[in-house]
Tab-separated table of C-alpha atoms in Angstrom:
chain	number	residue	atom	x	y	z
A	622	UNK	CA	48.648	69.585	182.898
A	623	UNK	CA	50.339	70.472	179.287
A	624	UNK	CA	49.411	66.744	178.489
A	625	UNK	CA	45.623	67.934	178.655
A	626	UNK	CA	45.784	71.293	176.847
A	627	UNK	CA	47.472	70.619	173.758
A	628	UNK	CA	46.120	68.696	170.864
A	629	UNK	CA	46.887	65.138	171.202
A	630	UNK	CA	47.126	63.837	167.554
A	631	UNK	CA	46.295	60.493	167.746
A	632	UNK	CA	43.690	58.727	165.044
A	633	UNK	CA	40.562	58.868	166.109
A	634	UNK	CA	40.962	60.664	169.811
A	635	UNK	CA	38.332	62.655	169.359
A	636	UNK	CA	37.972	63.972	173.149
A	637	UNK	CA	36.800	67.624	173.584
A	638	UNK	CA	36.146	67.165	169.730
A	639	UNK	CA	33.317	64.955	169.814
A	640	UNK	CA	29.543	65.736	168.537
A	641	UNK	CA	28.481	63.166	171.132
A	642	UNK	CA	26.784	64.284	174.331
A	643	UNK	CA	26.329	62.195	177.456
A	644	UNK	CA	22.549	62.369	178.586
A	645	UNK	CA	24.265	62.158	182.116
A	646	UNK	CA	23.576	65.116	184.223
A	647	UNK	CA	26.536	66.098	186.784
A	648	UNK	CA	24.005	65.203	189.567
A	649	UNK	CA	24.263	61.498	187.656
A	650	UNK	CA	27.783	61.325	188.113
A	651	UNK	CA	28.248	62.915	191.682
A	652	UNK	CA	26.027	60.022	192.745
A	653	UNK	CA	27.981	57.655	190.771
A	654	UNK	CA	31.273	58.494	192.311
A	655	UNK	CA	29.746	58.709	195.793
A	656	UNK	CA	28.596	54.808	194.918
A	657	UNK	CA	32.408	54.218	193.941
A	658	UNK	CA	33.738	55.415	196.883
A	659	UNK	CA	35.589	58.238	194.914
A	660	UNK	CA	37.246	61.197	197.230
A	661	UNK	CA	39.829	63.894	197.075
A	662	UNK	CA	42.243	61.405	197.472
A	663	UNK	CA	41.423	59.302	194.817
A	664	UNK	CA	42.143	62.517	192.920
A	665	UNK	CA	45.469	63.081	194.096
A	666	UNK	CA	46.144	59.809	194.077
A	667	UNK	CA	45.267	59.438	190.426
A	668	UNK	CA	47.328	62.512	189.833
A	669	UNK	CA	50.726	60.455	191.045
A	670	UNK	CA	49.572	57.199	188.993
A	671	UNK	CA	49.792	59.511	186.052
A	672	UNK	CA	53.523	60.811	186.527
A	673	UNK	CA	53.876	56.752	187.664
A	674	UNK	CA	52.541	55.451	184.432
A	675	UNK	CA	53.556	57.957	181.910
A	676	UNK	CA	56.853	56.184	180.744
A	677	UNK	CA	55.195	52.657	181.197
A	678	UNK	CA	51.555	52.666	178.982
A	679	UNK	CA	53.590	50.755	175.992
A	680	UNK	CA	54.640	47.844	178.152
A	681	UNK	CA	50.804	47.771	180.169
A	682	UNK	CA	49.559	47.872	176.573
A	683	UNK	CA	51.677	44.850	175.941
A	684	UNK	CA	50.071	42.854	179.196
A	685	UNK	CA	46.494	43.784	177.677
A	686	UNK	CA	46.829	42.965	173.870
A	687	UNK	CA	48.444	40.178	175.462
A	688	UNK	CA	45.540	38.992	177.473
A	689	UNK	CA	43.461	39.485	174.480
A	690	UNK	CA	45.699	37.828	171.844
A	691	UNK	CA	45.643	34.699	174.415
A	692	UNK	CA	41.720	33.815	174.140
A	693	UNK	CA	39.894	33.414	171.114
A	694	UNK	CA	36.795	34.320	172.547
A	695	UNK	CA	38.010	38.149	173.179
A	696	UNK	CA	40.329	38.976	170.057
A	697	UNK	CA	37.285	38.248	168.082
A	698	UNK	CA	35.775	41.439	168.258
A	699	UNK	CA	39.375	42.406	166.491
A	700	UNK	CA	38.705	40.161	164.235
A	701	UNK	CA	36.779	40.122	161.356
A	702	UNK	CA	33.530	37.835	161.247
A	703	UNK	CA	35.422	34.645	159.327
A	704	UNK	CA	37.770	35.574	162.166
A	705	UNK	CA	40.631	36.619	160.969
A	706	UNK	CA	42.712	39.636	163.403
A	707	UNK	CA	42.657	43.141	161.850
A	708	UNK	CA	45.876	43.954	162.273
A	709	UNK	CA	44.966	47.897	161.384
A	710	UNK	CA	42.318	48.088	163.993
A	711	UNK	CA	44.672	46.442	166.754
A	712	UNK	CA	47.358	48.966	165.588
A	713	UNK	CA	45.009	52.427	165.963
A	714	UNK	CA	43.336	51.121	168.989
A	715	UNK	CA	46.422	50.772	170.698
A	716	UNK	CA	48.078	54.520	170.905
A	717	UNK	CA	44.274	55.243	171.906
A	718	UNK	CA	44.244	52.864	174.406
A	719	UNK	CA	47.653	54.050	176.201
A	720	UNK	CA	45.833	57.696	175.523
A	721	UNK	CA	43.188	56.494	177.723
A	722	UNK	CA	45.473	55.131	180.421
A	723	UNK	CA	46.618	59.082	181.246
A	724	UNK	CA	43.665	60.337	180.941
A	725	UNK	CA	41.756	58.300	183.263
A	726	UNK	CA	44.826	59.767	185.903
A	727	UNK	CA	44.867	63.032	184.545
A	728	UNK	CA	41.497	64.565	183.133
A	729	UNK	CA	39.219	66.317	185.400
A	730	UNK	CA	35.742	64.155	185.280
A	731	UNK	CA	33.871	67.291	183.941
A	732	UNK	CA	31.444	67.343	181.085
A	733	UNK	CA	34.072	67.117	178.453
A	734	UNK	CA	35.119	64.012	180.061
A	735	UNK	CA	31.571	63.244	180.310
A	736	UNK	CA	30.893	63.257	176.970
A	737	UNK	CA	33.977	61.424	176.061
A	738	UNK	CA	32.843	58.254	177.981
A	739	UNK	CA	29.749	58.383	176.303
A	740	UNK	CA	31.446	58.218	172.878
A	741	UNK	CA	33.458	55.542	173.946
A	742	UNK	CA	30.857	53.749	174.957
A	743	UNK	CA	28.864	54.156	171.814
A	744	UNK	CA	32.499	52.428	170.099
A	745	UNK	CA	31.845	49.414	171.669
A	746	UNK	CA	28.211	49.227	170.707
A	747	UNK	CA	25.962	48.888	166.996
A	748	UNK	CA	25.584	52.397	166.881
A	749	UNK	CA	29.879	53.408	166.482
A	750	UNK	CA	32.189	50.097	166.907
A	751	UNK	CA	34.404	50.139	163.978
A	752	UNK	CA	33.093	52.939	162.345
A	753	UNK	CA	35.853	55.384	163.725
A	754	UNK	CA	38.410	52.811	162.031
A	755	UNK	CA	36.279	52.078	159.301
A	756	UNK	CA	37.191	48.272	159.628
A	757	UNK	CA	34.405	45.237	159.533
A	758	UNK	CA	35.091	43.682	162.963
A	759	UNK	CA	32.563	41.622	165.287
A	760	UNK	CA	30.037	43.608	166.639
A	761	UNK	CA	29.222	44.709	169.153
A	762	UNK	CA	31.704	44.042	172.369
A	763	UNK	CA	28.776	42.071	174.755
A	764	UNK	CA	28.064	43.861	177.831
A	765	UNK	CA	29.207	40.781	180.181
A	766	UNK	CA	32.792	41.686	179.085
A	767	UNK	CA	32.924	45.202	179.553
A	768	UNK	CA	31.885	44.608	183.224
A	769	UNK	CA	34.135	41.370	183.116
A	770	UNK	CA	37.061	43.553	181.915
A	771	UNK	CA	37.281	45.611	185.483
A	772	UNK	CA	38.892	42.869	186.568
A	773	UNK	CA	41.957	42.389	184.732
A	774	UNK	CA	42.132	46.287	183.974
A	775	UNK	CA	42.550	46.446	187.439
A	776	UNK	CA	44.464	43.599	188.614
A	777	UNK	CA	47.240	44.235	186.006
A	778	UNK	CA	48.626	47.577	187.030
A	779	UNK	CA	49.385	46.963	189.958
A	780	UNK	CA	52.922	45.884	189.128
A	781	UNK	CA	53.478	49.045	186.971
A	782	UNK	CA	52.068	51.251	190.237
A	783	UNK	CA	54.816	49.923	192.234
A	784	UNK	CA	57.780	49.908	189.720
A	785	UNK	CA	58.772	53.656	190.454
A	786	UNK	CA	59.580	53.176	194.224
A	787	UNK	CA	56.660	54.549	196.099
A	788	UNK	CA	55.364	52.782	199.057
A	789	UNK	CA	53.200	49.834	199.671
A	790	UNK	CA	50.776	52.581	200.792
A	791	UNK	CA	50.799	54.711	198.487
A	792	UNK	CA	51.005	51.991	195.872
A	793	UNK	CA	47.949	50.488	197.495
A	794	UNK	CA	46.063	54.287	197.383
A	795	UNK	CA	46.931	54.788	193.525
A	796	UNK	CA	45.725	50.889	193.127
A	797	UNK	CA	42.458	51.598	194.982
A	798	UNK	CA	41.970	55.341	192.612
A	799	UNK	CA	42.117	53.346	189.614
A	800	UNK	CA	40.250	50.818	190.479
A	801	UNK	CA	37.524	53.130	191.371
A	802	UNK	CA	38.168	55.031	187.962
A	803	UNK	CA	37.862	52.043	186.444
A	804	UNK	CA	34.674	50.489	187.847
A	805	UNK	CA	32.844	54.354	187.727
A	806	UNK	CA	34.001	54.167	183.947
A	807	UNK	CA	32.259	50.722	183.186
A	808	UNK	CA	29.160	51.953	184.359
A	809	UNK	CA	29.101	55.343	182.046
A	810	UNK	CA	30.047	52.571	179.352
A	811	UNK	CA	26.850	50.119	179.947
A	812	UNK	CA	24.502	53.068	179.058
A	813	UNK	CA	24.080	52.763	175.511
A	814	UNK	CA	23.904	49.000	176.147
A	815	UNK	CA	20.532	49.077	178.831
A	816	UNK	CA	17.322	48.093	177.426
A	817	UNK	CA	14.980	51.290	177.829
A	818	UNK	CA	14.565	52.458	181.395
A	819	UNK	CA	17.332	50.386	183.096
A	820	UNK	CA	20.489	52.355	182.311
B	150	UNK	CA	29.587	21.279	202.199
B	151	UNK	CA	26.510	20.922	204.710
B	152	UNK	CA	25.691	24.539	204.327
B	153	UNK	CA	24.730	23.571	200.188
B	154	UNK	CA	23.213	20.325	201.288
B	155	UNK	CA	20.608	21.628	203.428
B	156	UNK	CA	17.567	23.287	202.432
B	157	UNK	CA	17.957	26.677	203.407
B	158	UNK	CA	15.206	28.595	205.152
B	159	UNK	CA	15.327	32.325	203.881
B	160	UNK	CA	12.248	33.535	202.542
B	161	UNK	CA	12.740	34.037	198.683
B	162	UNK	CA	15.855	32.587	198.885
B	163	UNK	CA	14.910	29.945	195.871
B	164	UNK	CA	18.464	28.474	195.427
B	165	UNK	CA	17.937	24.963	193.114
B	166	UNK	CA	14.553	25.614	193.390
B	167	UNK	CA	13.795	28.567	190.961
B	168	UNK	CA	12.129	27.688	187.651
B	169	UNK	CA	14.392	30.336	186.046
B	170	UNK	CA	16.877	29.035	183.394
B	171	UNK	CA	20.451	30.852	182.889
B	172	UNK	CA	20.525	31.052	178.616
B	173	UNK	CA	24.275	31.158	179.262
B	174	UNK	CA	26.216	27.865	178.055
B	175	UNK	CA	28.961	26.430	180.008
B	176	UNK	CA	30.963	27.868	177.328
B	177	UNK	CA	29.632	31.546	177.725
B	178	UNK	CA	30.487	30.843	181.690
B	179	UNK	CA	34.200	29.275	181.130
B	180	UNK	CA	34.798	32.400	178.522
B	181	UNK	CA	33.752	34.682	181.296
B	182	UNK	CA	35.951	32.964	184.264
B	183	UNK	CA	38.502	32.939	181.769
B	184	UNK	CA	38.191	37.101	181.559
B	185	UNK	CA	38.054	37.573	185.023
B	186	UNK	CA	41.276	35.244	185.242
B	187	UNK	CA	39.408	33.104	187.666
B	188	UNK	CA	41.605	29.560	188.501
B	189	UNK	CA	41.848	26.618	191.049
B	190	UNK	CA	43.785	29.072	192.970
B	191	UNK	CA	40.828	31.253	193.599
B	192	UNK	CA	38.290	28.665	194.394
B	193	UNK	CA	40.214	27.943	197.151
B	194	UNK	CA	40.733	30.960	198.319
B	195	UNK	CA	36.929	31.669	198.138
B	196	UNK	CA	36.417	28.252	200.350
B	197	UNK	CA	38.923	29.603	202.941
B	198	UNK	CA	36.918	32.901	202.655
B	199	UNK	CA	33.823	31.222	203.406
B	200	UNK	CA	35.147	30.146	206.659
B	201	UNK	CA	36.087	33.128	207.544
B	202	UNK	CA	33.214	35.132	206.818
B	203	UNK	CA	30.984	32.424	208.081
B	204	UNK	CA	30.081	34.134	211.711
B	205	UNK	CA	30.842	37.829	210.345
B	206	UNK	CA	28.177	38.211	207.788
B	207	UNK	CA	25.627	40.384	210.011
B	208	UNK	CA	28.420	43.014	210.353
B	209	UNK	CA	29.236	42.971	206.690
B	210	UNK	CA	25.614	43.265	205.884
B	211	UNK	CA	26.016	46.105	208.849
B	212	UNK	CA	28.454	48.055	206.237
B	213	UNK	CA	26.466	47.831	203.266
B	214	UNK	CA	22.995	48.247	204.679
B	215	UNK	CA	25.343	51.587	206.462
B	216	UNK	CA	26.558	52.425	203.392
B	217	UNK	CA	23.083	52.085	201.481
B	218	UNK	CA	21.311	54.053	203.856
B	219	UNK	CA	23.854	57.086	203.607
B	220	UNK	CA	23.409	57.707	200.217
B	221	UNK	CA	19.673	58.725	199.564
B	222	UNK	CA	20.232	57.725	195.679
B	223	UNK	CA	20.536	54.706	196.613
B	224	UNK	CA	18.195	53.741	199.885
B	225	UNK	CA	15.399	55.537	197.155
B	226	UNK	CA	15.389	51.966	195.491
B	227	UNK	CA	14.203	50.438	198.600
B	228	UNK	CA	11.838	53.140	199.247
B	229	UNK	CA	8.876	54.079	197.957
B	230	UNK	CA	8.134	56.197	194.576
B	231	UNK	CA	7.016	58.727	196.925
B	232	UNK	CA	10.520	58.153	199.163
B	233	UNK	CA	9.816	56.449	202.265
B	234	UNK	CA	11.693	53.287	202.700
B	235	UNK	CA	10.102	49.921	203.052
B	236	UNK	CA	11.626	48.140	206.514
B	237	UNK	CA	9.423	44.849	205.425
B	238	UNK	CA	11.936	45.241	202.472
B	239	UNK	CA	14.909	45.595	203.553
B	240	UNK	CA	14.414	42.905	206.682
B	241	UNK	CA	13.380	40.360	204.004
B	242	UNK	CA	16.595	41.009	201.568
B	243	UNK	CA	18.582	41.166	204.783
B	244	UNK	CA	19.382	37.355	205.090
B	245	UNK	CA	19.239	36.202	201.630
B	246	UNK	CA	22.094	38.994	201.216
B	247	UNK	CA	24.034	37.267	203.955
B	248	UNK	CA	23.346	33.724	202.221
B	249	UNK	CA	24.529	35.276	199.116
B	250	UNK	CA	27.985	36.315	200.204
B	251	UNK	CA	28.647	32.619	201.556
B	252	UNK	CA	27.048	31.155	198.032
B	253	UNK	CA	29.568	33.418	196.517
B	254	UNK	CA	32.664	31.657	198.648
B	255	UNK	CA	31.072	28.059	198.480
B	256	UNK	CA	28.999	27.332	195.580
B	257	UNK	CA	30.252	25.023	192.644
B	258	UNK	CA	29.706	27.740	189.535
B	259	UNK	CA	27.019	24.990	187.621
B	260	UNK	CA	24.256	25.051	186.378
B	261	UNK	CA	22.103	25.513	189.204
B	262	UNK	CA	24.450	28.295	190.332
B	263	UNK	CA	23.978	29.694	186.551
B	264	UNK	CA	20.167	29.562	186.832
B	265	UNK	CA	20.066	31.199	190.444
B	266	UNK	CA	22.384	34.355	188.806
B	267	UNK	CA	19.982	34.892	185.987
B	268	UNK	CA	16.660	34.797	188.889
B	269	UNK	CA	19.243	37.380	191.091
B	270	UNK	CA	19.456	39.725	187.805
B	271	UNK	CA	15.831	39.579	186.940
B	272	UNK	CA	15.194	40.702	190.717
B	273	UNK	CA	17.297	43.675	189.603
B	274	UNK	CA	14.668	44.885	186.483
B	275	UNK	CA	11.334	45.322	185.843
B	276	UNK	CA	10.776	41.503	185.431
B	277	UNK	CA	10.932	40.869	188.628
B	278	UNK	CA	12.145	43.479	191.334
B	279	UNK	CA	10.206	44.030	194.292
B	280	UNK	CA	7.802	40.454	193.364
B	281	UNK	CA	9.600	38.377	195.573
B	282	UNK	CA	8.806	40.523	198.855
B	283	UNK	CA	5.583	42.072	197.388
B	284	UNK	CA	6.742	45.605	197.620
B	285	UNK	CA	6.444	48.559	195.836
B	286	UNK	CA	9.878	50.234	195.663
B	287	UNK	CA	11.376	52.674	192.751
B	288	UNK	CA	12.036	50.099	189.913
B	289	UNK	CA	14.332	49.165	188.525
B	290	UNK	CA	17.987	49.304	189.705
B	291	UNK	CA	19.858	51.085	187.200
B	292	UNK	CA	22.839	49.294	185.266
B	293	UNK	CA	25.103	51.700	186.057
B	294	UNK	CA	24.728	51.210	190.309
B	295	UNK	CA	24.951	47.138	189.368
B	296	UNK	CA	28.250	48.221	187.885
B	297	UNK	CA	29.441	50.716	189.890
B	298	UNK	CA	29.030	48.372	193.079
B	299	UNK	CA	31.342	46.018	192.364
B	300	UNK	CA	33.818	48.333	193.774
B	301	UNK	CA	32.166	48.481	197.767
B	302	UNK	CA	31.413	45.408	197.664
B	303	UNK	CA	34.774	44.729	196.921
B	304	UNK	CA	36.524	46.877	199.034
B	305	UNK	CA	34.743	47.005	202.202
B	306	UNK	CA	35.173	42.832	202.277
B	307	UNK	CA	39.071	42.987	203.136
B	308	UNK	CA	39.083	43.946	206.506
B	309	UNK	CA	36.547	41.303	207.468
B	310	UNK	CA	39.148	38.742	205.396
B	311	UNK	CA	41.628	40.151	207.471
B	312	UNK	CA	39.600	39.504	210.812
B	313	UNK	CA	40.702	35.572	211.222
B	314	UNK	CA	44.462	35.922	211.466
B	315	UNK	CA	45.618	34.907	208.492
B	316	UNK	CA	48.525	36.104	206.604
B	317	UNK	CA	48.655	39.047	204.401
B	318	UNK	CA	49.245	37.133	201.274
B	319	UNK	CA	46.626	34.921	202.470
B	320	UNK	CA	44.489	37.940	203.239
B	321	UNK	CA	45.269	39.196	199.631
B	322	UNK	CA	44.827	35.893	197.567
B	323	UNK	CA	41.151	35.661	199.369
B	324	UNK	CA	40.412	39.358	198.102
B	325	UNK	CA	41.539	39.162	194.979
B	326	UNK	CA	39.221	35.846	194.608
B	327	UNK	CA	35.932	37.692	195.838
B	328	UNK	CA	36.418	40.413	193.677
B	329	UNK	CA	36.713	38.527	191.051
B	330	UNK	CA	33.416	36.513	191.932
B	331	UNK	CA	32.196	39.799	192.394
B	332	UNK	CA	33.044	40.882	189.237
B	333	UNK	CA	31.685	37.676	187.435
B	334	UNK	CA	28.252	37.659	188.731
B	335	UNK	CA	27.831	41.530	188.045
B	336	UNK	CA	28.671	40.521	184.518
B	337	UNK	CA	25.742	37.921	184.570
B	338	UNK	CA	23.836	39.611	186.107
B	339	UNK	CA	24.219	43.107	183.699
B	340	UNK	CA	22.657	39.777	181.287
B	341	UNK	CA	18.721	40.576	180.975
B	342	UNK	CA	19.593	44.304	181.259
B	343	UNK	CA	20.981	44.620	177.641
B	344	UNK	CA	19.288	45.606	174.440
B	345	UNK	CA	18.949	43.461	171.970
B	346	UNK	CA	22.139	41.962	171.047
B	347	UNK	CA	24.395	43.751	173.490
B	348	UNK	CA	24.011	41.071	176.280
């Protein structure tokens, strides 16, 4: 829990900080997380993922700016517009990122965290991407990747899940948590991205 | 390969038939398989899937029409404004949903496959929901539920994988291929949803 109280001074980590409201009532996201299949157990499983991952986000960091250094088609919206990689914006993303990683395990999904998804949603959209880093990359992040990216966001802890020595079942019940987490995130991400009416 | 040949007979099911044109490239589609780290591997997985879903897709359809009708915020969208759901509805979708899940494990990913995601999405949004079966039921489905449902209809697929005696790896490598697939034709489908720009 001290992760979550004190301040976390990383550039840009703005959570609990941010002017940003999520139009998302909590009636919104019980019904989200009953469509995700999110119990209890998620919650404790979640919980153990955290302790799990806590000595580990540098190297899963390394797997995902790996991924997205591999295909041109992705590290251009780190890139600027001639596309050329901005090595600044890769750089404060990153400690963000890894940020992100502990407190999908950790945070309580109340309005705080709420509100938090909705600013980083509005980052990968017009309104905020690159503005927080002040940097000139491509704009926005398409829609079709941010659902895309559940996949490999999901398929790529695994390994990390399982390298402290827990069970197959229990590795397969912190798997299953963040996979949830991560597909109930996605869709508080696409709402700044629907066309009127369809978010 | 005799299932694609023959002319299916599910009403609305317009497979190859729809005048509905994908504006995705083959580019856009191979960027996208290439985020959802779709390979040879997983097509045949998704062919071995086929076979074993073929006779089990009424008690799939069992789990999610089960799991639809459990969660009032989500039978409302075949219902009624007023709340009352539509049987004609749901009967009608019933066997084109089946179809679906064995287009998923057997169709090439071309063009016609292209064009019949971008007719699936628009049955999702105001273009088009509820035409096909000339209904009126709450309009549209939200982004965030065509997100969020990648995960159950991920998740409740493995034990019907598992139902044919194949190995656990095998078991695995044909889950890990449907959600993927699952994951790519959410991400087309999110398509006509998007705001200008965003898609």
């Amino acid at each position: 829990m001290a992760t979550q109280q004190k301040t976390i001074d990383i550039a840009g980590y703005d959570f609990g900080r941010t002017a940003t409201r999520s139009p998302m009532t909590e009636e919104d996201l019980d019904h989200l997380l009953q469509t995700v299949m999110f119990t209890d157990d998620d919650r404790a499983a979640l919980r153990t993922a955290g302790d799990v991952l806590e000595d580990q986000t540098d190297r899963v960091l390394d797997v995902w700016y790996g991924f997205v250094a591999d295909h041109p088609h992705l590290i251009a919206y780190f890139s600027t517009p001639g596309g050329e990689p901005i090595q600044r914006y890769l750089d404060r993303v990153r400690p963000r990122f890894a940020q992100w990683i502990l407190d999908t395990c950790r945070r309580p999904f109340d309005r705080a965290w709420l509100d938090y998804q909705e600013e980083i949603a509005l980052r990968h959209t017009v309104d905020k991407k690159n503005v927080t880093d002040d940097v000139d990359a491509s704009t926005p992040i398409p829609l079709r990747y941010l659902v895309a990216f559940i996949y490999p966001i999901t398929a790529t802890m695994r390994d990390f899940l399982a390298a402290k020595g827990h069970s197959l079942e229990q590795v397969e019940k912190m798997q299953q948590a963040w996979f949830k987490a991560v597909t109930l995130q996605a869709a508080l991400w696409s709402r700044p991205y629907a066309r009127e009416n369809h978010a």
